[in-house]
Amino acid sequence: MSDDLLKRIDLLSQEKRELLEMLMKEDTGSQTTYIAPRTPVEEELANIWSQVLGIERVGIHDNFLELGGDSIQSIQVVAKVNQVGIQLSSNQLFEHPTIAELATVVEINSAPQAQQEPVIGPVPLTPIQKWFFEQNLEELHHWNQAVLLEVQPGQDPALLEQAFGQLLIHHDALRLRFEQKQGTWQQINKGLGETVSFSQFDLSQITESEQPSAIERIATELQSSLNLCEGPLMKVAFFNIGDQKPSRLLLIVHHLVVDGVSFRIMLEDFQTVYQQMTRGEAIFLPPKTTSFQQWSGLLTEYANSQELKQELTYWLTQSLQTQRIPVDFPEGSNTEDSTGIVSVSLTQQETQALLQEIPAVYRTQINEVLLTSVVQAVSKLAQTRTLLIDLEGHGREAIIEGVDTSRTVGWFTSVFPVHLDLEKVHDSLDTLMSLKEQLRSIPKRGIGYGWLRYCSSDVEITEKLSALPQAEIILNYLGQFDRVFADSSTFQLAQESYGMTNSPKATRSHLLQIIGKVMGGQLQMNWAYSKNIHRRDTIENLAQCFIETLRSLINHSQSNNSTSFTPSDFPEAELSQEQLDQLFRN
């Protein structure tokens, strides 16, 4: 270290040193023993964390991230907390990640009341919706989200149909319609009075071995039968496969009106309504949060604000040209019908370490760890020290005061480019620490990029951003699906295929789509590619390199007795990594 740097460290004001010491105590002071909630607010927060994270007992000094919490679970926490009269944002949860800290900043009974009446009328298109229509896909109507459920024997299909009818009433975005006027797509929220498309199929007379293929065939037919202009954009199918056997229930919704968080909300509300109906109770769902219509309108205004325009310089430097990903078949067509998937996974023990041990040791979030392993694998294949990658987020960032979308159904997803620099890293741990800092420098977790590119009224801004190089890889972590259904629930996720969610004629948006989620306590990472462009063994090698890097980080965290800090852990101290390392050595 240079004498000049040592002098600068020595010259740090006593005030800054004291601040750093205080922050270090806060950051390293996680409790090893359980400390129970002391107030009603702390008790409510602890109970909700326990429900969302699936942890039996939560102490007031336990760290949300170190318990395995992620950004999607933060939305679930916010939704449940707001329902009991405590106002909380996901930003506050990450800024104050213990219950003891949170309890000092939350507000009681001051949450704004969202519109509870049916939402009707025009809705501005969101950035992700505009992105969808820009793709000029064939068969726009066939681009869905879907789930296939296993249903305990003896359930009444008529009640199931009525339960989904209640979702259509409660969640306004499910009544959206789309029409093209003078070459521009528009969306409008229809009023009440629509019925759910509910079909029943009796497969009890065919053999058990034939039933899965029959379900898949029917499901694919239904997947391709939605109509953007006329609706409904949600279809449900009930499959009877035998009187004494669990039935199957298929839910299909066009992606234009839902995302992964929306699906969780819908499934939770569906279970609630169905249970109320089977017990003969009145239908009662939690109050609506900010409508998709209002949110889209407010963010469209924000897209033209001076505050957001200040981000333009940052985004113009993110989409720099980098070396392209090597391909096996340069002339291949990147279509949906050529999609292949290579899947890799961790064990339950490794997944637990990924979710709870790594965050404690490296002060990281899971998306930072997954991205590190992806970057390590791809950089070896491409022989490059820089990488341009798209990251997909839930898009429900708390940007505007008084807006709460924690229980709002709609397509909120944000996609934004990140130009990653690996020039100064030497190993996986270096890469993790570097990427952690690069990701945390992104303004407002990336939500501004889409609003500038697709919704700004300044043509120069939209043209500049649309002309930049586009990433060939996209990474999306969907979170933990383990607790969508309780073990005692009437419904569980089924194993059979729910058919093709996207039209086989559609063009894929990226060469590599990497999608991760936790199922059954295990991290699963699917690497989707085109068989027309890459050989399977090329992608298998990539996926294997990814999982080996992930395991090496897990092993390192388990053998490391100290916590690794970076400047973003102490933003108020305004120190470089070199200065921070020197202070810790001292």
Coordinates of C-alpha atoms in Angstrom, one line a residue:
M1 CA 0.0 0.0 0.0
S2 CA 1.3 3.4 -0.9
D3 CA 2.6 5.9 1.7
D4 CA 0.0 8.4 0.4
L5 CA -2.9 6.0 1.0
L6 CA -1.6 5.2 4.5
K7 CA -1.4 8.9 5.3
R8 CA -4.9 9.5 4.0
I9 CA -6.2 6.6 6.2
D10 CA -4.4 8.1 9.2
L11 CA -5.9 11.5 8.4
L12 CA -9.5 10.1 8.6
S13 CA -11.3 12.3 11.0
Q14 CA -11.9 11.0 14.5
E15 CA -15.6 11.4 13.7
K16 CA -15.4 9.1 10.7
R17 CA -13.5 6.5 12.6
E18 CA -16.0 6.6 15.4
L19 CA -18.8 6.2 12.8
L20 CA -17.1 3.2 11.3
E21 CA -16.6 1.6 14.7
M22 CA -20.3 2.1 15.4
L23 CA -21.4 0.7 12.0
M24 CA -19.1 -2.3 12.5
K25 CA -20.6 -3.1 15.8
E26 CA -24.1 -2.9 14.3
D27 CA -23.1 -5.0 11.4
T28 CA -21.1 -7.7 13.2
G29 CA -23.4 -7.8 16.3
S30 CA -25.8 -10.4 15.1
Q31 CA -27.1 -12.4 18.0
T32 CA -26.2 -16.0 18.5
T33 CA -28.9 -16.4 21.1
Y34 CA -32.6 -15.9 20.7
I35 CA -34.1 -12.7 22.0
A36 CA -37.9 -12.6 22.0
P37 CA -40.0 -9.7 20.9
R38 CA -40.6 -7.1 23.5
T39 CA -43.5 -5.1 22.1
P40 CA -46.7 -5.8 20.1
V41 CA -45.1 -4.4 16.9
E42 CA -42.0 -6.6 17.3
E43 CA -44.3 -9.6 18.0
E44 CA -46.3 -9.0 14.8
L45 CA -43.1 -8.6 12.7
A46 CA -41.6 -11.8 14.2
N47 CA -44.8 -13.8 13.5
I48 CA -44.9 -12.6 9.9
W49 CA -41.2 -13.3 9.3
S50 CA -41.8 -16.7 10.7
Q51 CA -44.6 -17.4 8.3
V52 CA -42.9 -16.0 5.2
L53 CA -39.5 -17.5 5.8
G54 CA -40.7 -20.8 7.2
I55 CA -38.7 -20.5 10.4
E56 CA -40.2 -21.6 13.7
R57 CA -38.8 -18.8 15.8
V58 CA -37.5 -15.4 14.9
G59 CA -35.6 -13.2 17.3
I60 CA -35.5 -9.4 17.2
H61 CA -31.8 -9.3 16.3
D62 CA -32.0 -11.9 13.5
N63 CA -31.1 -10.5 10.1
F64 CA -33.7 -10.9 7.4
L65 CA -31.1 -11.7 4.7
E66 CA -29.2 -14.1 6.9
L67 CA -32.4 -16.0 7.5
G68 CA -32.6 -16.6 3.7
G69 CA -34.9 -13.6 2.9
D70 CA -34.9 -12.2 -0.6
S71 CA -36.5 -9.4 -2.5
I72 CA -39.6 -11.4 -3.4
Q73 CA -40.1 -12.5 0.2
S74 CA -39.7 -8.9 1.2
I75 CA -42.9 -8.1 -0.9
Q76 CA -44.7 -10.9 0.9
V77 CA -43.6 -9.5 4.3
V78 CA -44.8 -6.0 3.3
A79 CA -48.2 -7.3 2.2
K80 CA -48.8 -9.2 5.5
V81 CA -47.5 -6.4 7.7
N82 CA -49.7 -3.8 6.0
Q83 CA -52.7 -6.1 6.5
V84 CA -52.3 -5.8 10.3
G85 CA -52.1 -2.0 10.3
I86 CA -48.3 -1.5 10.1
Q87 CA -47.0 0.6 7.3
L88 CA -43.7 -0.8 5.9
S89 CA -41.9 -0.7 2.5
S90 CA -39.5 -3.2 1.1
N91 CA -36.8 -0.5 1.1
Q92 CA -37.1 -0.1 4.8
L93 CA -36.8 -3.9 5.2
F94 CA -33.4 -3.9 3.5
E95 CA -32.2 -0.8 5.2
H96 CA -33.2 -2.1 8.6
P97 CA -32.9 -5.9 8.3
T98 CA -33.6 -6.8 11.9
I99 CA -36.9 -6.6 13.8
A100 CA -35.4 -4.4 16.5
E101 CA -34.4 -1.9 13.9
L102 CA -37.6 -2.1 11.8
A103 CA -39.8 -1.6 14.8
T104 CA -38.3 1.9 15.3
V105 CA -39.1 3.1 11.7
V106 CA -42.5 1.6 10.9
E107 CA -45.7 3.6 11.2
I108 CA -49.0 2.4 12.7
N109 CA -52.3 2.5 10.9
S110 CA -51.2 5.1 8.4
A111 CA -51.2 3.1 5.2
P112 CA -53.1 4.9 2.3
Q113 CA -56.4 3.4 1.3
A114 CA -56.3 2.1 -2.2
Q115 CA -59.3 2.1 -4.5
Q116 CA -61.5 -0.9 -3.5
E117 CA -64.1 -0.5 -6.2
P118 CA -63.6 -2.3 -9.6
V119 CA -61.1 -0.5 -11.8
I120 CA -62.4 0.4 -15.2
G121 CA -60.9 2.3 -18.1
P122 CA -57.6 2.8 -20.0
V123 CA -54.3 1.8 -18.4
P124 CA -50.9 3.1 -19.7
L125 CA -48.7 0.3 -21.0
T126 CA -45.8 -0.5 -18.6
P127 CA -42.2 -0.8 -19.9
I128 CA -42.3 -4.6 -19.9
Q129 CA -45.6 -4.6 -21.8
K130 CA -44.1 -2.2 -24.4
W131 CA -41.0 -4.5 -24.6
F132 CA -43.4 -7.4 -25.3
F133 CA -45.1 -5.7 -28.2
E134 CA -41.8 -4.5 -29.6
Q135 CA -40.7 -8.1 -30.0
N136 CA -43.2 -8.5 -32.9
L137 CA -43.8 -12.1 -32.0
E138 CA -45.9 -14.4 -34.0
E139 CA -49.0 -15.5 -32.1
L140 CA -49.0 -12.8 -29.5
H141 CA -51.9 -14.4 -27.8
H142 CA -49.7 -17.5 -26.9
W143 CA -47.3 -16.2 -24.3
N144 CA -48.4 -17.2 -20.8
Q145 CA -47.8 -18.0 -17.2
A146 CA -49.2 -21.3 -16.0
V147 CA -49.3 -23.7 -13.1
L148 CA -50.7 -27.3 -12.7
L149 CA -52.0 -28.2 -9.3
E150 CA -52.7 -31.6 -7.7
V151 CA -56.0 -31.5 -5.9
Q152 CA -57.1 -33.8 -3.1
P153 CA -59.9 -36.2 -4.0
G154 CA -63.5 -35.2 -3.4
Q155 CA -63.3 -31.5 -4.3
D156 CA -66.2 -29.8 -6.0
P157 CA -65.4 -28.5 -9.5
A158 CA -68.3 -26.0 -9.2
L159 CA -66.8 -24.4 -6.1
L160 CA -63.4 -24.3 -7.8
E161 CA -64.9 -22.4 -10.7
Q162 CA -66.7 -20.0 -8.3
A163 CA -63.4 -19.4 -6.4
F164 CA -61.7 -18.4 -9.6
G165 CA -64.6 -16.1 -10.4
Q166 CA -63.9 -14.3 -7.2
L167 CA -60.3 -13.7 -8.3
L168 CA -61.7 -12.1 -11.5
I169 CA -63.7 -9.7 -9.4
H170 CA -61.0 -8.9 -6.9
H171 CA -58.0 -8.6 -9.1
D172 CA -58.7 -5.9 -11.7
A173 CA -55.7 -6.7 -14.0
L174 CA -57.3 -10.1 -14.8
R175 CA -60.0 -8.2 -16.7
L176 CA -57.5 -6.3 -19.0
R177 CA -58.0 -6.3 -22.8
F178 CA -55.6 -5.2 -25.6
E179 CA -56.3 -3.7 -28.9
Q180 CA -54.2 -2.2 -31.7
K181 CA -55.1 1.3 -32.9
Q182 CA -53.2 2.9 -35.7
G183 CA -50.3 0.5 -35.1
T184 CA -50.1 1.2 -31.4
W185 CA -51.2 -1.3 -28.7
Q186 CA -53.4 -0.1 -25.9
Q187 CA -54.9 -1.8 -22.9
I188 CA -58.2 -1.2 -21.1
N189 CA -59.6 -2.5 -17.8
K190 CA -63.1 -4.0 -18.3
G191 CA -65.7 -3.9 -15.6
L192 CA -67.4 -6.8 -13.8
G193 CA -69.8 -9.3 -15.3
E194 CA -67.3 -11.6 -17.1
T195 CA -67.2 -15.3 -16.4
V196 CA -64.2 -17.5 -15.9
S197 CA -63.3 -19.9 -18.8
F198 CA -63.6 -23.2 -16.8
S199 CA -63.3 -26.6 -18.6
Q200 CA -63.6 -30.1 -17.3
F201 CA -61.9 -33.2 -18.8
D202 CA -62.6 -36.8 -17.7
L203 CA -59.4 -38.8 -18.2
S204 CA -60.4 -41.6 -15.8
Q205 CA -61.1 -44.1 -18.6
I206 CA -57.6 -44.0 -20.1
T207 CA -54.6 -45.8 -18.6
E208 CA -52.5 -44.1 -15.9
S209 CA -49.5 -44.1 -18.2
E210 CA -51.4 -42.2 -20.9
Q211 CA -52.8 -39.6 -18.6
P212 CA -49.8 -37.3 -18.4
S213 CA -49.5 -37.0 -22.2
A214 CA -53.2 -36.4 -22.4
I215 CA -53.0 -33.6 -19.8
E216 CA -50.0 -32.0 -21.7
R217 CA -51.8 -32.2 -25.1
I218 CA -55.0 -30.6 -23.8
A219 CA -53.0 -28.0 -21.8
T220 CA -51.0 -26.9 -24.9
E221 CA -54.3 -26.5 -26.8
L222 CA -55.6 -24.3 -24.0
Q223 CA -52.4 -22.4 -23.8
S224 CA -52.8 -21.3 -27.5
S225 CA -56.5 -20.4 -27.2
L226 CA -56.4 -17.0 -25.4
N227 CA -57.6 -13.9 -27.2
L228 CA -56.0 -10.5 -26.3
C229 CA -58.8 -8.5 -27.7
E230 CA -61.8 -10.4 -26.4
G231 CA -60.6 -12.3 -23.4
P232 CA -60.8 -13.7 -20.9
L233 CA -57.0 -13.8 -20.4
M234 CA -57.3 -16.5 -17.8
K235 CA -58.4 -20.1 -18.4
V236 CA -58.9 -22.9 -15.9
A237 CA -59.2 -26.6 -16.6
F238 CA -60.1 -29.5 -14.2
F239 CA -58.9 -33.0 -15.0
N240 CA -60.6 -36.0 -13.4
I241 CA -58.1 -38.9 -13.5
G242 CA -60.0 -41.3 -11.2
D243 CA -62.5 -41.1 -8.3
Q244 CA -60.0 -42.1 -5.7
K245 CA -57.1 -40.2 -7.2
P246 CA -56.0 -36.6 -6.8
S247 CA -57.4 -34.5 -9.6
R248 CA -55.4 -31.9 -11.6
L249 CA -56.2 -28.2 -11.9
L250 CA -54.6 -26.1 -14.6
L251 CA -54.4 -22.3 -14.4
I252 CA -53.3 -20.3 -17.4
V253 CA -53.0 -16.5 -17.5
H254 CA -51.5 -14.4 -20.3
H255 CA -48.2 -12.9 -19.2
L256 CA -49.3 -9.4 -20.2
V257 CA -51.4 -9.3 -17.0
V258 CA -49.4 -11.3 -14.4
D259 CA -45.9 -12.0 -13.2
G260 CA -44.3 -14.4 -10.7
V261 CA -45.3 -12.3 -7.7
S262 CA -48.9 -11.9 -9.1
F263 CA -49.1 -15.7 -9.4
R264 CA -48.3 -16.1 -5.7
I265 CA -50.9 -13.6 -4.7
M266 CA -53.5 -15.3 -6.9
L267 CA -52.8 -18.8 -5.6
E268 CA -52.9 -17.5 -2.0
D269 CA -56.2 -15.8 -2.6
F270 CA -57.6 -18.8 -4.4
Q271 CA -56.9 -21.1 -1.5
T272 CA -58.5 -18.5 0.9
V273 CA -61.7 -18.1 -1.1
Y274 CA -62.1 -21.9 -1.7
Q275 CA -61.7 -22.7 2.0
Q276 CA -64.2 -20.0 2.9
M277 CA -66.7 -21.4 0.3
T278 CA -66.3 -25.0 1.5
R279 CA -67.0 -23.8 5.1
G280 CA -70.0 -21.8 3.9
E281 CA -68.4 -18.5 5.1
A282 CA -68.7 -15.1 3.5
I283 CA -65.9 -14.3 1.0
F284 CA -63.3 -12.0 2.6
L285 CA -60.0 -11.2 1.0
P286 CA -57.4 -8.6 2.2
P287 CA -57.9 -5.1 0.9
K288 CA -56.6 -4.2 -2.5
T289 CA -53.3 -2.3 -2.7
T290 CA -52.5 0.4 -5.3
S291 CA -54.2 -0.5 -8.6
F292 CA -52.2 -1.5 -11.6
Q293 CA -53.9 1.4 -13.5
Q294 CA -52.8 4.0 -10.9
W295 CA -49.3 2.6 -10.5
S296 CA -48.8 2.6 -14.3
G297 CA -50.1 6.2 -14.6
L298 CA -47.9 7.5 -11.8
L299 CA -44.8 5.8 -13.1
T300 CA -45.5 7.1 -16.6
E301 CA -45.3 10.6 -15.1
Y302 CA -42.1 9.6 -13.2
A303 CA -40.6 8.5 -16.6
N304 CA -40.5 12.2 -17.6
S305 CA -39.3 13.6 -14.4
Q306 CA -35.9 15.4 -14.0
E307 CA -35.1 12.9 -11.2
L308 CA -35.2 10.0 -13.5
K309 CA -33.4 11.8 -16.4
Q310 CA -30.4 12.1 -14.1
E311 CA -30.0 8.3 -14.5
L312 CA -29.5 8.5 -18.2
T313 CA -25.7 8.9 -18.2
Y314 CA -25.5 5.8 -16.0
W315 CA -27.6 3.6 -18.3
L316 CA -25.8 4.8 -21.4
T317 CA -22.5 3.5 -19.9
Q318 CA -24.0 0.1 -18.9
S319 CA -24.8 -1.2 -22.4
L320 CA -21.3 -1.1 -23.7
Q321 CA -20.3 -3.6 -26.4
T322 CA -18.7 -6.7 -25.0
Q323 CA -17.5 -9.9 -26.7
R324 CA -20.3 -12.0 -28.0
I325 CA -21.1 -15.5 -26.6
P326 CA -19.5 -18.2 -28.7
V327 CA -22.1 -20.3 -30.6
D328 CA -21.9 -23.7 -32.2
F329 CA -24.2 -23.0 -35.1
P330 CA -24.0 -19.3 -36.2
E331 CA -26.8 -19.6 -38.7
G332 CA -29.3 -21.2 -36.4
S333 CA -32.7 -19.7 -35.8
N334 CA -33.4 -18.8 -32.1
T335 CA -37.0 -19.9 -31.9
E336 CA -39.1 -21.2 -29.0
D337 CA -39.6 -24.6 -30.6
S338 CA -35.8 -25.2 -30.6
T339 CA -35.6 -24.6 -26.8
G340 CA -33.6 -27.0 -24.8
I341 CA -33.1 -26.9 -21.0
V342 CA -30.2 -28.1 -18.9
S343 CA -31.0 -28.2 -15.2
V344 CA -28.6 -28.3 -12.3
S345 CA -29.4 -28.2 -8.6
L346 CA -27.9 -28.0 -5.1
T347 CA -28.7 -30.4 -2.3
Q348 CA -30.9 -29.3 0.6
Q349 CA -27.9 -28.8 2.8
E350 CA -26.1 -26.7 0.2
T351 CA -29.2 -24.7 -0.5
Q352 CA -29.6 -23.9 3.2
A353 CA -25.9 -22.7 3.3
L354 CA -26.5 -20.6 0.1
L355 CA -29.6 -18.9 1.7
Q356 CA -28.3 -18.4 5.2
E357 CA -24.6 -18.9 5.7
I358 CA -23.2 -17.1 2.6
P359 CA -25.2 -13.9 3.4
A360 CA -23.9 -13.9 7.0
V361 CA -20.2 -14.3 6.0
Y362 CA -20.1 -12.1 2.8
R363 CA -23.0 -9.7 3.6
T364 CA -24.5 -10.5 0.2
Q365 CA -27.9 -11.3 -1.3
I366 CA -28.7 -14.4 -3.2
N367 CA -28.9 -12.7 -6.6
E368 CA -25.3 -11.4 -6.1
V369 CA -24.1 -15.0 -5.4
L370 CA -25.9 -16.5 -8.3
L371 CA -24.7 -13.8 -10.7
T372 CA -21.1 -14.4 -9.6
S373 CA -21.4 -18.0 -10.5
V374 CA -23.0 -17.2 -13.8
V375 CA -20.4 -14.7 -14.7
Q376 CA -17.5 -17.0 -13.8
A377 CA -18.9 -19.8 -16.0
V378 CA -19.7 -17.5 -19.1
S379 CA -16.4 -15.6 -18.9
K380 CA -14.5 -18.9 -19.1
L381 CA -16.5 -19.9 -22.2
A382 CA -16.2 -16.5 -23.9
Q383 CA -12.6 -15.8 -22.7
T384 CA -13.6 -12.3 -21.7
R385 CA -13.1 -10.1 -18.6
T386 CA -16.3 -8.0 -19.2
L387 CA -19.8 -9.2 -19.6
L388 CA -23.1 -7.5 -20.6
I389 CA -26.1 -9.3 -19.0
D390 CA -29.7 -8.5 -18.5
L391 CA -31.1 -8.9 -14.9
E392 CA -34.8 -9.5 -14.3
G393 CA -36.4 -8.1 -11.2
H394 CA -39.8 -8.0 -9.7
G395 CA -40.2 -4.3 -10.6
R396 CA -42.2 -3.3 -7.5
E397 CA -39.6 -1.0 -6.1
A398 CA -40.9 1.7 -3.7
I399 CA -40.2 4.7 -5.9
I400 CA -43.3 6.9 -5.3
E401 CA -44.5 8.0 -1.9
G402 CA -47.8 6.3 -0.8
V403 CA -47.7 3.6 -3.4
D404 CA -48.1 0.0 -2.3
T405 CA -48.2 -2.8 -4.9
S406 CA -47.5 -5.7 -2.5
R407 CA -50.9 -7.3 -3.2
T408 CA -51.5 -6.0 -6.7
V409 CA -51.8 -8.4 -9.7
G410 CA -50.2 -7.2 -12.9
W411 CA -47.0 -7.4 -15.0
F412 CA -44.5 -5.3 -13.1
T413 CA -41.3 -7.1 -14.1
S414 CA -38.2 -4.9 -14.7
V415 CA -35.4 -5.9 -17.0
F416 CA -32.2 -3.9 -17.1
P417 CA -28.6 -4.3 -18.5
V418 CA -25.6 -4.5 -16.3
H419 CA -22.0 -4.2 -17.8
L420 CA -19.8 -6.2 -15.4
D421 CA -16.1 -5.6 -15.2
L422 CA -13.9 -8.5 -14.0
E423 CA -10.5 -7.0 -14.8
K424 CA -9.3 -6.7 -11.2
V425 CA -10.6 -10.0 -9.9
H426 CA -8.6 -13.2 -9.4
D427 CA -10.9 -15.8 -8.0
S428 CA -14.6 -16.5 -7.1
L429 CA -14.5 -14.6 -3.9
D430 CA -12.9 -11.5 -5.6
T431 CA -15.6 -11.8 -8.2
L432 CA -18.4 -11.9 -5.6
M433 CA -17.1 -8.9 -3.7
S434 CA -16.6 -6.9 -6.9
L435 CA -20.1 -7.8 -8.3
K436 CA -21.7 -7.0 -5.0
E437 CA -20.4 -3.5 -5.2
Q438 CA -21.2 -3.1 -8.9
L439 CA -24.8 -4.2 -8.4
R440 CA -25.3 -2.0 -5.4
S441 CA -24.3 1.0 -7.5
I442 CA -27.3 0.5 -9.7
P443 CA -29.8 3.3 -9.2
K444 CA -33.1 2.2 -7.5
R445 CA -32.4 -1.5 -8.3
G446 CA -32.7 -1.0 -12.0
I447 CA -36.3 0.1 -12.3
G448 CA -35.5 3.4 -14.0
Y449 CA -34.0 1.8 -17.2
G450 CA -37.2 0.5 -18.6
W451 CA -39.2 3.7 -17.8
L452 CA -36.5 5.8 -19.6
R453 CA -36.2 3.5 -22.6
Y454 CA -39.9 2.7 -23.2
C455 CA -42.0 5.5 -21.5
S456 CA -40.0 8.7 -21.8
S457 CA -41.7 11.3 -24.1
D458 CA -38.2 12.5 -25.0
V459 CA -37.5 10.8 -28.3
E460 CA -33.8 11.4 -28.1
I461 CA -33.6 9.5 -24.8
T462 CA -35.5 6.5 -26.1
E463 CA -33.5 6.4 -29.4
K464 CA -30.2 6.5 -27.6
L465 CA -31.1 3.7 -25.2
S466 CA -32.7 1.5 -27.9
A467 CA -29.6 1.9 -30.2
L468 CA -27.2 0.4 -27.6
P469 CA -25.9 -3.2 -27.8
Q470 CA -28.3 -5.8 -26.3
A471 CA -27.4 -8.5 -23.8
E472 CA -27.4 -12.1 -25.0
I473 CA -28.0 -13.5 -21.5
I474 CA -30.7 -12.9 -19.0
L475 CA -30.8 -14.1 -15.3
N476 CA -33.9 -14.3 -13.3
Y477 CA -34.2 -15.7 -9.7
L478 CA -37.8 -16.4 -8.9
G479 CA -37.4 -17.0 -5.2
Q480 CA -38.6 -19.8 -2.9
F481 CA -41.6 -21.7 -4.0
D482 CA -41.6 -24.1 -1.0
R483 CA -44.2 -22.2 0.9
V484 CA -46.7 -21.4 -1.8
F485 CA -48.8 -24.3 -0.4
A486 CA -48.7 -25.6 3.2
D487 CA -48.2 -29.4 3.6
S488 CA -51.8 -29.7 4.8
S489 CA -53.2 -27.7 1.8
T490 CA -55.9 -29.2 -0.5
F491 CA -53.6 -28.1 -3.3
Q492 CA -50.0 -29.0 -4.2
L493 CA -47.8 -28.4 -7.3
A494 CA -48.3 -31.3 -9.7
Q495 CA -45.4 -33.1 -11.6
E496 CA -47.0 -33.4 -15.0
S497 CA -46.3 -30.8 -17.8
Y498 CA -48.7 -27.9 -18.2
G499 CA -48.0 -27.6 -21.9
M500 CA -46.1 -25.0 -23.9
T501 CA -46.6 -21.5 -22.4
N502 CA -45.1 -19.7 -25.4
S503 CA -45.9 -20.2 -29.1
P504 CA -43.3 -22.4 -30.8
K505 CA -43.1 -19.9 -33.6
A506 CA -42.0 -17.1 -31.3
T507 CA -38.4 -15.8 -31.3
R508 CA -36.5 -16.1 -28.1
S509 CA -35.3 -12.8 -26.6
H510 CA -31.9 -14.1 -25.5
L511 CA -29.4 -16.8 -26.4
L512 CA -29.3 -18.0 -22.8
Q513 CA -32.1 -17.6 -20.3
I514 CA -31.0 -18.7 -16.8
I515 CA -33.9 -19.1 -14.3
G516 CA -33.5 -20.1 -10.7
K517 CA -35.9 -21.0 -7.9
V518 CA -35.9 -23.0 -4.7
M519 CA -38.3 -26.0 -4.7
G520 CA -38.4 -28.7 -2.1
G521 CA -35.6 -27.0 -0.2
Q522 CA -33.3 -27.3 -3.2
L523 CA -32.0 -24.6 -5.5
Q524 CA -32.8 -25.5 -9.2
M525 CA -31.2 -23.5 -12.0
N526 CA -32.5 -24.0 -15.5
W527 CA -30.3 -23.0 -18.4
A528 CA -32.6 -22.5 -21.5
Y529 CA -30.9 -22.4 -24.9
S530 CA -31.7 -22.9 -28.6
K531 CA -30.7 -26.3 -30.0
N532 CA -30.3 -24.5 -33.3
I533 CA -27.5 -22.4 -31.9
H534 CA -25.8 -24.4 -29.2
R535 CA -24.9 -28.0 -28.7
R536 CA -26.3 -29.5 -25.4
D537 CA -22.9 -30.4 -24.1
T538 CA -21.8 -26.8 -24.5
I539 CA -24.6 -25.7 -22.2
E540 CA -24.0 -28.6 -19.8
N541 CA -20.4 -27.6 -19.4
L542 CA -21.5 -24.0 -18.6
A543 CA -24.1 -25.2 -16.1
Q544 CA -21.6 -27.5 -14.5
C545 CA -19.0 -24.7 -14.2
F546 CA -21.7 -22.6 -12.6
I547 CA -22.7 -25.2 -10.0
E548 CA -19.0 -25.9 -9.1
T549 CA -18.4 -22.2 -8.6
L550 CA -21.4 -22.0 -6.4
R551 CA -20.2 -24.9 -4.3
S552 CA -16.8 -23.4 -3.9
L553 CA -18.3 -20.2 -2.5
I554 CA -20.4 -22.3 -0.1
N555 CA -17.4 -24.3 1.0
H556 CA -15.4 -21.1 1.5
S557 CA -18.1 -19.5 3.6
Q558 CA -18.3 -22.6 5.8
S559 CA -14.5 -22.5 6.4
N560 CA -14.3 -18.8 7.0
N561 CA -14.5 -17.7 10.6
S562 CA -14.6 -13.9 9.8
T563 CA -17.0 -11.7 7.9
S564 CA -16.0 -10.1 4.6
F565 CA -17.0 -6.5 4.2
T566 CA -17.1 -4.1 1.3
P567 CA -17.7 -0.3 1.1
S568 CA -21.5 -0.7 0.5
D569 CA -21.8 -2.3 4.0
F570 CA -20.8 1.1 5.5
P571 CA -22.1 3.7 3.0
E572 CA -21.9 6.5 5.6
A573 CA -18.2 6.0 6.1
E574 CA -17.3 6.7 2.4
L575 CA -14.3 4.4 2.3
S576 CA -12.7 2.6 -0.6
Q577 CA -12.1 -1.2 -0.4
E578 CA -8.4 -0.6 0.2
Q579 CA -9.0 1.8 3.1
L580 CA -11.6 -0.7 4.5
D581 CA -9.1 -3.6 4.3
Q582 CA -6.4 -1.6 5.9
L583 CA -8.6 -0.5 8.8
F584 CA -9.7 -4.1 9.4
R585 CA -6.0 -5.3 9.3
N586 CA -5.2 -2.6 11.9

